[in-house]
PDB file of N, CA and C in Angstrom:
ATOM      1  N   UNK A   5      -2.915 130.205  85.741  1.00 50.00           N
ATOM      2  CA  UNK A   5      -2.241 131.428  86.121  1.00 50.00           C
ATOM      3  C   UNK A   5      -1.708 132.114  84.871  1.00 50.00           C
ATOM      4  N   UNK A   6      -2.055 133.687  84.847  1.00 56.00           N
ATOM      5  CA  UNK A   6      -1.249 133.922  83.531  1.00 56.00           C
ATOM      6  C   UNK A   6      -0.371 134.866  83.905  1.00 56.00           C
ATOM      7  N   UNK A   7       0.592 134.711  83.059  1.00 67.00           N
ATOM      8  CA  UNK A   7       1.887 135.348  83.269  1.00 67.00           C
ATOM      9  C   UNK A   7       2.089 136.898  82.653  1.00 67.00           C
ATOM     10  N   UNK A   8       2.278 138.200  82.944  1.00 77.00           N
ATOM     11  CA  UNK A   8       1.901 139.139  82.340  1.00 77.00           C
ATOM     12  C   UNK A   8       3.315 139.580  81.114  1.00 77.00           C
ATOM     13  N   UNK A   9       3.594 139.170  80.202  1.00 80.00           N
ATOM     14  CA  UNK A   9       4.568 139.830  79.493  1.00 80.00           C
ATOM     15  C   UNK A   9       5.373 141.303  79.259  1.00 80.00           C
ATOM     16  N   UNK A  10       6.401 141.105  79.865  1.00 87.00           N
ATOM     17  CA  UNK A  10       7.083 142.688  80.548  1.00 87.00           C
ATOM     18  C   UNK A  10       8.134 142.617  79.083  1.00 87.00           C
ATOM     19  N   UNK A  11       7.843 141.475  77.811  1.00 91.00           N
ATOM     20  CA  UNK A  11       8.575 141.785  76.459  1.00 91.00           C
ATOM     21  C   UNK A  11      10.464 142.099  76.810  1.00 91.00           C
ATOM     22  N   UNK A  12      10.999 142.106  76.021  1.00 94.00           N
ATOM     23  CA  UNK A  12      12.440 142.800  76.220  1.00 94.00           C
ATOM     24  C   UNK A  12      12.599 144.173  75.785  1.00 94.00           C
ATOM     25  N   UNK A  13      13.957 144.327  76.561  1.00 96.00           N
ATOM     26  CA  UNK A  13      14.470 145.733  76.544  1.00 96.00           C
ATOM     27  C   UNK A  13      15.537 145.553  75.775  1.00 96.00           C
ATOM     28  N   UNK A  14      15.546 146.766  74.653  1.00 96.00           N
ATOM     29  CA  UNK A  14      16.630 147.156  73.653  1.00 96.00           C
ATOM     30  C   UNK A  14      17.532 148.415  73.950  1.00 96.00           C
ATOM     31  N   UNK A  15      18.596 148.446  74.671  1.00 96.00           N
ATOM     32  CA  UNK A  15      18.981 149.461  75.209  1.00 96.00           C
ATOM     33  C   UNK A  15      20.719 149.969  74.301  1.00 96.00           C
ATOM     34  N   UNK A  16      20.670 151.190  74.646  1.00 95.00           N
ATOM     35  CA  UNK A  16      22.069 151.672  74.339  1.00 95.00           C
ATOM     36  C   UNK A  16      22.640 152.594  75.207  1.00 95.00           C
ATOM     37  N   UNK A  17      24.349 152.773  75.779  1.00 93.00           N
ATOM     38  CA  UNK A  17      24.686 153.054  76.556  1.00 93.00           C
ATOM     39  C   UNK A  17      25.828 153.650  76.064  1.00 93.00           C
ATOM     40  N   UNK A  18      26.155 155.043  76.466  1.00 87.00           N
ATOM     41  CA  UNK A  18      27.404 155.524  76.314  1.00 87.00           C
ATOM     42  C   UNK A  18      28.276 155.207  77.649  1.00 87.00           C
ATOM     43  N   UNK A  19      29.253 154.433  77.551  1.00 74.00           N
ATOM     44  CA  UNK A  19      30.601 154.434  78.598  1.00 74.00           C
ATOM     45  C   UNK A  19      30.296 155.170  79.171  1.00 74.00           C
ATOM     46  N   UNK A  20      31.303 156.481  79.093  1.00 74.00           N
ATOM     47  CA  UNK A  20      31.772 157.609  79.662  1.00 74.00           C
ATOM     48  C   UNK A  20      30.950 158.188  80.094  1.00 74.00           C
ATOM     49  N   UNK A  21      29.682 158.390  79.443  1.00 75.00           N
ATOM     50  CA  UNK A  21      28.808 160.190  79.984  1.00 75.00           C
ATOM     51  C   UNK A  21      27.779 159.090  81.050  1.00 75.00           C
ATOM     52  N   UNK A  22      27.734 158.140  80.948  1.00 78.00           N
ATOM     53  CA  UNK A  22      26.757 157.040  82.367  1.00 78.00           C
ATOM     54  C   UNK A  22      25.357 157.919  81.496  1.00 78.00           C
ATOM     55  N   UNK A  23      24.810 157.942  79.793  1.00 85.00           N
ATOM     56  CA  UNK A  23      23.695 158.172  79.297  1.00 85.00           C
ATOM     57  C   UNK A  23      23.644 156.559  78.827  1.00 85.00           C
ATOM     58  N   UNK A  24      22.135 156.756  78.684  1.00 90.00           N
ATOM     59  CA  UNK A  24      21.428 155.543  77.860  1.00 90.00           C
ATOM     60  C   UNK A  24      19.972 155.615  77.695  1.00 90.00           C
ATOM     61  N   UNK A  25      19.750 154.868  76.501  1.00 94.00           N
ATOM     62  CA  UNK A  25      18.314 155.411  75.722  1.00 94.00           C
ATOM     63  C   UNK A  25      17.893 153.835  75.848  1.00 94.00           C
ATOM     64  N   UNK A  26      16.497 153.591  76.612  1.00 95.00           N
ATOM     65  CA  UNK A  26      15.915 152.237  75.930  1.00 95.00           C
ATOM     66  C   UNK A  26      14.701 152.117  75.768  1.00 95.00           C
ATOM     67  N   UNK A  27      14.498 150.620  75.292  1.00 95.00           N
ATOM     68  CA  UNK A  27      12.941 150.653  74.486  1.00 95.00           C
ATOM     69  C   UNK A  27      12.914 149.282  74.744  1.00 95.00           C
ATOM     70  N   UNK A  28      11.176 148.894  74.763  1.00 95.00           N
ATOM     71  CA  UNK A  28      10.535 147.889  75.242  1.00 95.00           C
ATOM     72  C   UNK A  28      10.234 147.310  74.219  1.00 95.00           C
ATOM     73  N   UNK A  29      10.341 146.042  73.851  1.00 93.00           N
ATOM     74  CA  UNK A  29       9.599 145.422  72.409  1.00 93.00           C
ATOM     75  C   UNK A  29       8.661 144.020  73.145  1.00 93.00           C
ATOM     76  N   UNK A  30       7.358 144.299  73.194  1.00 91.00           N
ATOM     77  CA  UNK A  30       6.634 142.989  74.082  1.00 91.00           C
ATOM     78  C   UNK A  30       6.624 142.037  73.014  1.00 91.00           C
ATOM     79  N   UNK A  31       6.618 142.171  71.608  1.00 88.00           N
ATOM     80  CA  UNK A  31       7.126 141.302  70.677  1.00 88.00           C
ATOM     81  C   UNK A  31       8.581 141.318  69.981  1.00 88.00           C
ATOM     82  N   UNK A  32       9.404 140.638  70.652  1.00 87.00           N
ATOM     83  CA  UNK A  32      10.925 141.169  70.469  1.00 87.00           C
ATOM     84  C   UNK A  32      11.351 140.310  68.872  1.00 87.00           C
ATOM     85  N   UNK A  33      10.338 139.139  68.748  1.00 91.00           N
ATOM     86  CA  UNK A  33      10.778 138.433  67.468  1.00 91.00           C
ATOM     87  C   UNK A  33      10.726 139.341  65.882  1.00 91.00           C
ATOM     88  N   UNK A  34      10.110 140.559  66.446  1.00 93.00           N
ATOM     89  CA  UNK A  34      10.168 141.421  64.889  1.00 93.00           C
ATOM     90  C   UNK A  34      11.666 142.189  64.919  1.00 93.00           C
ATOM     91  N   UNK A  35      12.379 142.230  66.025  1.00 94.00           N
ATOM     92  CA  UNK A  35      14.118 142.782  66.058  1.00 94.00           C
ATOM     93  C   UNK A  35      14.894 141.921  65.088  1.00 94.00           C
ATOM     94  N   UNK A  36      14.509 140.320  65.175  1.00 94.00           N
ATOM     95  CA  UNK A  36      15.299 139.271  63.935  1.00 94.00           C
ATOM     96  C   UNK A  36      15.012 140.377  62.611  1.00 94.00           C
ATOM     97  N   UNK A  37      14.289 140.852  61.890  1.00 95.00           N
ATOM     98  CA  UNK A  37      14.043 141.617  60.644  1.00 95.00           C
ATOM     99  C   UNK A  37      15.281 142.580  61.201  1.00 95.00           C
ATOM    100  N   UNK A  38      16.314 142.196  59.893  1.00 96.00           N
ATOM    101  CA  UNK A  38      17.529 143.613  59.844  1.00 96.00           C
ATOM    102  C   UNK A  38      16.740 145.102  59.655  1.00 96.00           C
ATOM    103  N   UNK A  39      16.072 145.174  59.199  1.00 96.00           N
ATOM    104  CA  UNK A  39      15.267 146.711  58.645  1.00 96.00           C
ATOM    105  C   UNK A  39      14.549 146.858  60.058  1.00 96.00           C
ATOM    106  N   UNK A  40      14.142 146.313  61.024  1.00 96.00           N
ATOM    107  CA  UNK A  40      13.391 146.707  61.946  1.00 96.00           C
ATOM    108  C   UNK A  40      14.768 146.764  63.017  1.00 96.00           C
ATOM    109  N   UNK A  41      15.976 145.543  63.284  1.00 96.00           N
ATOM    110  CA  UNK A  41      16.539 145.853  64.541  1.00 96.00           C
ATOM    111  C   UNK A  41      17.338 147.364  63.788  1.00 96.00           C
ATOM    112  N   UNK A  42      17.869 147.704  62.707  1.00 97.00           N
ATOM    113  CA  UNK A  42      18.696 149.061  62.263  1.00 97.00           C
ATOM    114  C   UNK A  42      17.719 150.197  62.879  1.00 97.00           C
ATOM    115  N   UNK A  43      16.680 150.103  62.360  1.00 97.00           N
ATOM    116  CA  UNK A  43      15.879 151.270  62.824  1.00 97.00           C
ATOM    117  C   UNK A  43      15.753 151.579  64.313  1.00 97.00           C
ATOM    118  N   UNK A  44      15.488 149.976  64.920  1.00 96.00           N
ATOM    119  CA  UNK A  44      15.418 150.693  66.211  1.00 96.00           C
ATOM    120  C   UNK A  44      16.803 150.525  67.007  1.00 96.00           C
ATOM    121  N   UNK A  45      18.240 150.296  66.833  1.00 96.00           N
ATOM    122  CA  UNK A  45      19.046 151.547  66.989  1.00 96.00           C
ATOM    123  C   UNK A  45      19.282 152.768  66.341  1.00 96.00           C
ATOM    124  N   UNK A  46      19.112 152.915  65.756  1.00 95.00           N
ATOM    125  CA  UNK A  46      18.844 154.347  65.205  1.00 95.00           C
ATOM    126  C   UNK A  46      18.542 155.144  65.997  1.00 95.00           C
ATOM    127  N   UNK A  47      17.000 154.088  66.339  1.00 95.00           N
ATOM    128  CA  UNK A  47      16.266 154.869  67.091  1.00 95.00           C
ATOM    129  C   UNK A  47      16.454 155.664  68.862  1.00 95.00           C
ATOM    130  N   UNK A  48      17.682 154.410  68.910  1.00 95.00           N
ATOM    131  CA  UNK A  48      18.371 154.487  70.093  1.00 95.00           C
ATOM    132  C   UNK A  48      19.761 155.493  70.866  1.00 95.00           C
ATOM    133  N   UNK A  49      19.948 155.680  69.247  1.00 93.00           N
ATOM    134  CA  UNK A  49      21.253 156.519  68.955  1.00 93.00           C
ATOM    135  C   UNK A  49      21.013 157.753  68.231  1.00 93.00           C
ATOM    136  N   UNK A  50      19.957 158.043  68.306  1.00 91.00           N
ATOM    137  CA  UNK A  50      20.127 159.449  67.774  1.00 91.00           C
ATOM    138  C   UNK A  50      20.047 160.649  68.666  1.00 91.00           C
ATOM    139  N   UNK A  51      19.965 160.441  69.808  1.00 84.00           N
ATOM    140  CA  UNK A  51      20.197 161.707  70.699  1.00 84.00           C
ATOM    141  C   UNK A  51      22.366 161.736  71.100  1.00 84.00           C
ATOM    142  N   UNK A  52      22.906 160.597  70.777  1.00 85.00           N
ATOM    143  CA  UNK A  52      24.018 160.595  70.638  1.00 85.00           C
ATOM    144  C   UNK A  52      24.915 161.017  69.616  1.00 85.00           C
ATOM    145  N   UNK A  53      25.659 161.926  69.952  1.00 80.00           N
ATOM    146  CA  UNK A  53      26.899 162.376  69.337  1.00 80.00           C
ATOM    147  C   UNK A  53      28.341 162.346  69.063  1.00 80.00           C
ATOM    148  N   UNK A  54      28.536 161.611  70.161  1.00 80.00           N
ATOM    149  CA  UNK A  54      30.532 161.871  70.474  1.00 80.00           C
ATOM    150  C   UNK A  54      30.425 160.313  70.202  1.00 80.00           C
ATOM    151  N   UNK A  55      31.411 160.687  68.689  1.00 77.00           N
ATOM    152  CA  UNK A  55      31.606 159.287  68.250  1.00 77.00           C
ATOM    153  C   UNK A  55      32.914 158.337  68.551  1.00 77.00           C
ATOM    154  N   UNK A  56      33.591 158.716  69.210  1.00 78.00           N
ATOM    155  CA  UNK A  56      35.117 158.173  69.375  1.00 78.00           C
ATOM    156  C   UNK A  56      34.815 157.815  70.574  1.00 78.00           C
ATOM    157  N   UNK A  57      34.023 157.009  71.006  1.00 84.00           N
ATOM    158  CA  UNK A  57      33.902 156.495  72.572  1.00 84.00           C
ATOM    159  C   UNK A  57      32.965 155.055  72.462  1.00 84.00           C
ATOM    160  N   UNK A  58      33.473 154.502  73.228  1.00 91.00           N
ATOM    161  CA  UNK A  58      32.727 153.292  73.829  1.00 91.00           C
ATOM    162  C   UNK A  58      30.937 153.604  74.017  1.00 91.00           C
ATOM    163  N   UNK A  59      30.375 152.908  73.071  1.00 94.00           N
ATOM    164  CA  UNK A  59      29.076 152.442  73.661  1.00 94.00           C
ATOM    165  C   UNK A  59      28.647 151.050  73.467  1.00 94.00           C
ATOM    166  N   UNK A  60      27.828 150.492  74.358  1.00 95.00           N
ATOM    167  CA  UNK A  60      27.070 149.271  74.460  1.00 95.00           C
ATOM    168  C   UNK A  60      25.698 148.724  74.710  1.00 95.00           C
ATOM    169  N   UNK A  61      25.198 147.885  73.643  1.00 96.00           N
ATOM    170  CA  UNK A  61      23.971 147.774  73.093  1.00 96.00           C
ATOM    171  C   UNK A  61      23.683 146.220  73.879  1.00 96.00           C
ATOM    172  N   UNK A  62      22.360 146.812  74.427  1.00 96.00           N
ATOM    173  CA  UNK A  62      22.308 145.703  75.487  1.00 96.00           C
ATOM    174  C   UNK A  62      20.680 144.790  75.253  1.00 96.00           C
ATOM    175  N   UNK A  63      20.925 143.403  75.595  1.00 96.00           N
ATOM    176  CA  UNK A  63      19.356 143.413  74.989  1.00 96.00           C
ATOM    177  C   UNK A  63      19.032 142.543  76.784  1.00 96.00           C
ATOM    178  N   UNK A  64      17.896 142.528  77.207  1.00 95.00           N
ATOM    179  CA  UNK A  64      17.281 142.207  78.112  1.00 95.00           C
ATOM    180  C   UNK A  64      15.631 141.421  78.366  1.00 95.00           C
ATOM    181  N   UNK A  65      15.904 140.407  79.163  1.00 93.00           N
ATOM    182  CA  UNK A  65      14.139 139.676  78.922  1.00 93.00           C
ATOM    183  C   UNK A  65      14.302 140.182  80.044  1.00 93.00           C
ATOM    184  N   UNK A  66      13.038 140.739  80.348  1.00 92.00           N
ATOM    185  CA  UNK A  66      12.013 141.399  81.573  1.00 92.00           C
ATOM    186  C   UNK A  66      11.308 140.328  82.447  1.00 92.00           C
ATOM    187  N   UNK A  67      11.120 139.161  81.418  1.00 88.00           N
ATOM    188  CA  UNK A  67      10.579 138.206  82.535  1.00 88.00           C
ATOM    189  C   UNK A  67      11.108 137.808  83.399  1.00 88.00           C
ATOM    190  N   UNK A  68      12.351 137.555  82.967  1.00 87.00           N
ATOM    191  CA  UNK A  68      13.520 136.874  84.038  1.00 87.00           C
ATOM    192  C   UNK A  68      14.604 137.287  84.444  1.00 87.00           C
ATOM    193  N   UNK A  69      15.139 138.238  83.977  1.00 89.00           N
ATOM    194  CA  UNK A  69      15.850 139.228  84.421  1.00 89.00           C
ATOM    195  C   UNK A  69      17.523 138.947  83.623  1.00 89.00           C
ATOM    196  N   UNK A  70      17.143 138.110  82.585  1.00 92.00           N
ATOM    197  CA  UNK A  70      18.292 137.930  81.771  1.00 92.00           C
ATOM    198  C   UNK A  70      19.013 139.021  81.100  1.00 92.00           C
ATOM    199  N   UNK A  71      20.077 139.573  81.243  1.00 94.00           N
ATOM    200  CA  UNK A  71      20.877 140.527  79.972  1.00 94.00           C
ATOM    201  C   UNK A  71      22.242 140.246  79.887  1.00 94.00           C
ATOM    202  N   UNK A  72      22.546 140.666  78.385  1.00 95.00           N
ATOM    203  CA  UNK A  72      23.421 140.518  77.979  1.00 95.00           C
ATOM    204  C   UNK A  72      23.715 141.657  77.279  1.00 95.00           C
ATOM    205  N   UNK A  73      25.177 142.450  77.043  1.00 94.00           N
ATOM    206  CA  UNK A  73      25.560 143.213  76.522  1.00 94.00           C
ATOM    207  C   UNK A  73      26.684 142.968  75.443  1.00 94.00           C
ATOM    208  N   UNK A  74      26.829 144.261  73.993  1.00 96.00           N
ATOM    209  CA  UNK A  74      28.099 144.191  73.123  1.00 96.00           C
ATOM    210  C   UNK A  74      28.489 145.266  73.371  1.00 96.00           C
ATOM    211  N   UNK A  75      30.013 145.366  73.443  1.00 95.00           N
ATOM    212  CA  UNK A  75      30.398 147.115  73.268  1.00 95.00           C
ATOM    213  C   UNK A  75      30.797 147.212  71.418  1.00 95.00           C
ATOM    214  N   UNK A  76      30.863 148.368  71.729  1.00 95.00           N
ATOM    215  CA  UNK A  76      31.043 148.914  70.231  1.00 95.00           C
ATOM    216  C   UNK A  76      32.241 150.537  70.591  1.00 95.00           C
ATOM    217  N   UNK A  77      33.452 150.397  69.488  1.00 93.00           N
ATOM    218  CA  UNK A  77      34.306 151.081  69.724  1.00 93.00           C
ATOM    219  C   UNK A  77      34.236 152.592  69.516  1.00 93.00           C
ATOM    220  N   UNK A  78      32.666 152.550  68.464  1.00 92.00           N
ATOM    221  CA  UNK A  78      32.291 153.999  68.383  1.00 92.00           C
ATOM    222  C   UNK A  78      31.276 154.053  67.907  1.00 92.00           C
ATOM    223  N   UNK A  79      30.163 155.032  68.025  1.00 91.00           N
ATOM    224  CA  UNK A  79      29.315 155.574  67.269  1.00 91.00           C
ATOM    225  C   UNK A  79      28.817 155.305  65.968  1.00 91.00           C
ATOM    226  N   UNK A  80      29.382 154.950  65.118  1.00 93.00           N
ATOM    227  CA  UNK A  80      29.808 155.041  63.900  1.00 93.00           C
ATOM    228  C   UNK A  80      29.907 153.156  63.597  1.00 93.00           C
ATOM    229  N   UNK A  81      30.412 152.560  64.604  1.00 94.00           N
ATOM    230  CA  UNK A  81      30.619 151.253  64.458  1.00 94.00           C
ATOM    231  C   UNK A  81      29.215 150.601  65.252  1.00 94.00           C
ATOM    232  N   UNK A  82      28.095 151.204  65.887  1.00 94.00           N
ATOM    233  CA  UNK A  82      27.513 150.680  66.032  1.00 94.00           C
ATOM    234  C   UNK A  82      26.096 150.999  65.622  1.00 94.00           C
ATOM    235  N   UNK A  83      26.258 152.393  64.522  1.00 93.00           N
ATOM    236  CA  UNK A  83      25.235 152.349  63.711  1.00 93.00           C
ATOM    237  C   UNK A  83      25.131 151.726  62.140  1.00 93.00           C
ATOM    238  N   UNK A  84      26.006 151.002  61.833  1.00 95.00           N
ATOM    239  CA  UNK A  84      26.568 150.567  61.103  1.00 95.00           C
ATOM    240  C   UNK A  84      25.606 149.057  60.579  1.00 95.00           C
ATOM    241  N   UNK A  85      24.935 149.399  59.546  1.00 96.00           N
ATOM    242  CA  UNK A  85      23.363 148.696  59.497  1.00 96.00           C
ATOM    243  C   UNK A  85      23.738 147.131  59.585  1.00 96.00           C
ATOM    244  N   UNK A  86      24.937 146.694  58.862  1.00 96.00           N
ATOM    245  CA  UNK A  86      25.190 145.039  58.940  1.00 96.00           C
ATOM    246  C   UNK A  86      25.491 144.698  60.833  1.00 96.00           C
ATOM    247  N   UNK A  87      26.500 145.872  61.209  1.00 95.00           N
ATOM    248  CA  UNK A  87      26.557 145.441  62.453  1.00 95.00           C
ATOM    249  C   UNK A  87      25.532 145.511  63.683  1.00 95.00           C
ATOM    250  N   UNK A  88      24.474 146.257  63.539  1.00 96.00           N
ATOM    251  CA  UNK A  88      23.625 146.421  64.417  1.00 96.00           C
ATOM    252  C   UNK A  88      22.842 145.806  63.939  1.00 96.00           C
ATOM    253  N   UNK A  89      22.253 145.114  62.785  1.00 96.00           N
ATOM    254  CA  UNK A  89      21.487 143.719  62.927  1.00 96.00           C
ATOM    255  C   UNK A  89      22.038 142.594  63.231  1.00 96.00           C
ATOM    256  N   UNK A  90      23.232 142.412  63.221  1.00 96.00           N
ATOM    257  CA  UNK A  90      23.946 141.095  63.703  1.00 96.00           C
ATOM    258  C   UNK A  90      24.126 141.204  64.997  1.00 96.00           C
ATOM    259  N   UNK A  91      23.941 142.437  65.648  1.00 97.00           N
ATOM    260  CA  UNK A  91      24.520 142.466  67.418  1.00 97.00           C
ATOM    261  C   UNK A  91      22.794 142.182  67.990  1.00 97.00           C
ATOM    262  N   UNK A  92      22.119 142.796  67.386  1.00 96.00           N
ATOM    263  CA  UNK A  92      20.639 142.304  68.315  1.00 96.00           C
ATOM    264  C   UNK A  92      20.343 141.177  67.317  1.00 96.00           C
ATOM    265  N   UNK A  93      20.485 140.650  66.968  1.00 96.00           N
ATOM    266  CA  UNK A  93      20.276 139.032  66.505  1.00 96.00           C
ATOM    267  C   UNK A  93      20.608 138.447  67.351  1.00 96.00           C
ATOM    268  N   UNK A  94      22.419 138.461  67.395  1.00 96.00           N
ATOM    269  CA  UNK A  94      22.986 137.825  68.531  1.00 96.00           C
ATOM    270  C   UNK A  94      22.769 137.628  69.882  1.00 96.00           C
ATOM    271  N   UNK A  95      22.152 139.337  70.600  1.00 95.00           N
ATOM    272  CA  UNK A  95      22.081 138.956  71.753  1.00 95.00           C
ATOM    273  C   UNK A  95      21.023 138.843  72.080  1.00 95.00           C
ATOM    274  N   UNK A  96      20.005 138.952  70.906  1.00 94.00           N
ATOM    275  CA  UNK A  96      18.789 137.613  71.474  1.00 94.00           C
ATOM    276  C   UNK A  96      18.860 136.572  71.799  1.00 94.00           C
ATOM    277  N   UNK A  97      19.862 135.518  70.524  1.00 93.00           N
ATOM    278  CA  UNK A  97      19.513 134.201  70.312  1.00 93.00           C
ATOM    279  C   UNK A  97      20.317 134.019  72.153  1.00 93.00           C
ATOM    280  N   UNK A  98      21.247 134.561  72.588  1.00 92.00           N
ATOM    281  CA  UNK A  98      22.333 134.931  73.547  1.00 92.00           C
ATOM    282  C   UNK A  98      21.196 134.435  74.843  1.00 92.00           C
ATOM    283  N   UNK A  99      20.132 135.340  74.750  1.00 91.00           N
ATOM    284  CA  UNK A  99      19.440 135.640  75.961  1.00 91.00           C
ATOM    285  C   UNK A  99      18.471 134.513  75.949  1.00 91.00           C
ATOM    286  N   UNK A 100      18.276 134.028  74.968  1.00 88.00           N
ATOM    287  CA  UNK A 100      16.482 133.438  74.760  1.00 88.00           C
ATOM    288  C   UNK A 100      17.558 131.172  74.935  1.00 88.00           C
ATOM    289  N   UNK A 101      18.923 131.536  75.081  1.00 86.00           N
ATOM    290  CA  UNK A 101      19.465 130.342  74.882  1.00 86.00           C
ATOM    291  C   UNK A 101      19.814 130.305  76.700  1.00 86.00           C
ATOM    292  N   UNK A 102      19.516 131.341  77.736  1.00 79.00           N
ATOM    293  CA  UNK A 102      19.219 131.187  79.178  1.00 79.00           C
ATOM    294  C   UNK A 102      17.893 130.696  79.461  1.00 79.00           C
ATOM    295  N   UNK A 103      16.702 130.764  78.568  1.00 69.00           N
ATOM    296  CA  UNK A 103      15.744 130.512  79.270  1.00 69.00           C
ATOM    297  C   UNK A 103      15.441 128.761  78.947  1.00 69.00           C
ATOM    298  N   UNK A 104      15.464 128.308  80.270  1.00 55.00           N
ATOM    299  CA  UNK A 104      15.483 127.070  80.709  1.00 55.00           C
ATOM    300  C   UNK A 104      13.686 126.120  80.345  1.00 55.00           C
ATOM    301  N   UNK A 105      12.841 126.883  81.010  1.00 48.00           N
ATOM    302  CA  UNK A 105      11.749 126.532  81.010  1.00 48.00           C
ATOM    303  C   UNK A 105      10.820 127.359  80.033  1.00 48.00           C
ATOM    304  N   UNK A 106      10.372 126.434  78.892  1.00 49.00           N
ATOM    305  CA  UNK A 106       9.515 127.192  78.160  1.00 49.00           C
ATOM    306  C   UNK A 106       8.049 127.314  78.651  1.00 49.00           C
ATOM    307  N   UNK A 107       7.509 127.357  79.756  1.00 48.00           N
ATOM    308  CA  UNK A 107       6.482 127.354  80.632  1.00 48.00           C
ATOM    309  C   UNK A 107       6.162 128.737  80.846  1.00 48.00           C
ATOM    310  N   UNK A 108       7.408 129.371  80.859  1.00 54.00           N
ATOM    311  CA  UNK A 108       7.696 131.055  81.618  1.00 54.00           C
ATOM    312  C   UNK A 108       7.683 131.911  80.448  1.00 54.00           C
ATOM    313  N   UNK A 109       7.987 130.878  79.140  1.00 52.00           N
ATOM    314  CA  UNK A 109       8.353 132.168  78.064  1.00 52.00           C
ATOM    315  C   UNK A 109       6.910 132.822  77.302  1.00 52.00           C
ATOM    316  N   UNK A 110       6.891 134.416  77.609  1.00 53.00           N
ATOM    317  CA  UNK A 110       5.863 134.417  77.585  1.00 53.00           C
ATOM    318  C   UNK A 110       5.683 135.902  76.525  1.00 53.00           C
ATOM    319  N   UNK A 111       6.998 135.867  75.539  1.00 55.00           N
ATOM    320  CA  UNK A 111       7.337 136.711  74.663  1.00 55.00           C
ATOM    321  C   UNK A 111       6.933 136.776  73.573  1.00 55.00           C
ATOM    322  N   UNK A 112       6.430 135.387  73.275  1.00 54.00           N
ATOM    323  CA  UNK A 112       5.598 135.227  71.704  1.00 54.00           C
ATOM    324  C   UNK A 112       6.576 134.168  70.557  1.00 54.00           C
ATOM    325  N   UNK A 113       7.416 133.288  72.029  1.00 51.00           N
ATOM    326  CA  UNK A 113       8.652 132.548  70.766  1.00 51.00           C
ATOM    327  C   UNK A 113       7.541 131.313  70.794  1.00 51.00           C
TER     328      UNK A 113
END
């Protein structure tokens, strides 16, 4: 039986305005590279503006329906290149430390 890889979701969320931008990575192990997870918030945050507000960067496996989220106190603090490679580092290792059966994992770890 093969399992079809639905990869993870890299998402970002403003609090207040209920906006959010996300993106699919079916190979999520190239987000560990700081130069690739910065870019793709960047990539996530650039239709965002109002920096004095709550947003939260969420990472998600599609196979199983695992997520986990960080907030960030502003704009500014979560484009912030050391901190946004350490927050999707984290909430990979976060997400990929739920999956029980490596039978199912079908992400490319």
């Amino acid at each position: 039986m093969t399992t079809e890889n639905r990869g993870y979701s890299l998402a970002v969320s403003h609090s207040s305005k209920r906006e959010s931008k996300e993106k699919i990575w079916l190979k999520p192990m190239s987000l560990y590279v700081p130069d690739v997870a910065v870019e793709a918030v960047a990539e996530l945050t650039s239709g965002f503006s109002e920096n004095n507000s709550e947003y939260v960067l969420t990472v998600t496996n599609n196979n199983n329906g695992v997520s986990v989220d960080k907030e960030f106190p502003s704009l500014d603090a979560l484009k912030d290149p050391l901190n946004a490679a350490d927050a999707v580092k984290e909430l990979i290792n976060i997400v990929r430390g739920y999956e029980s059966d490596e039978e199912t994992n079908v992400c490319g770890w």
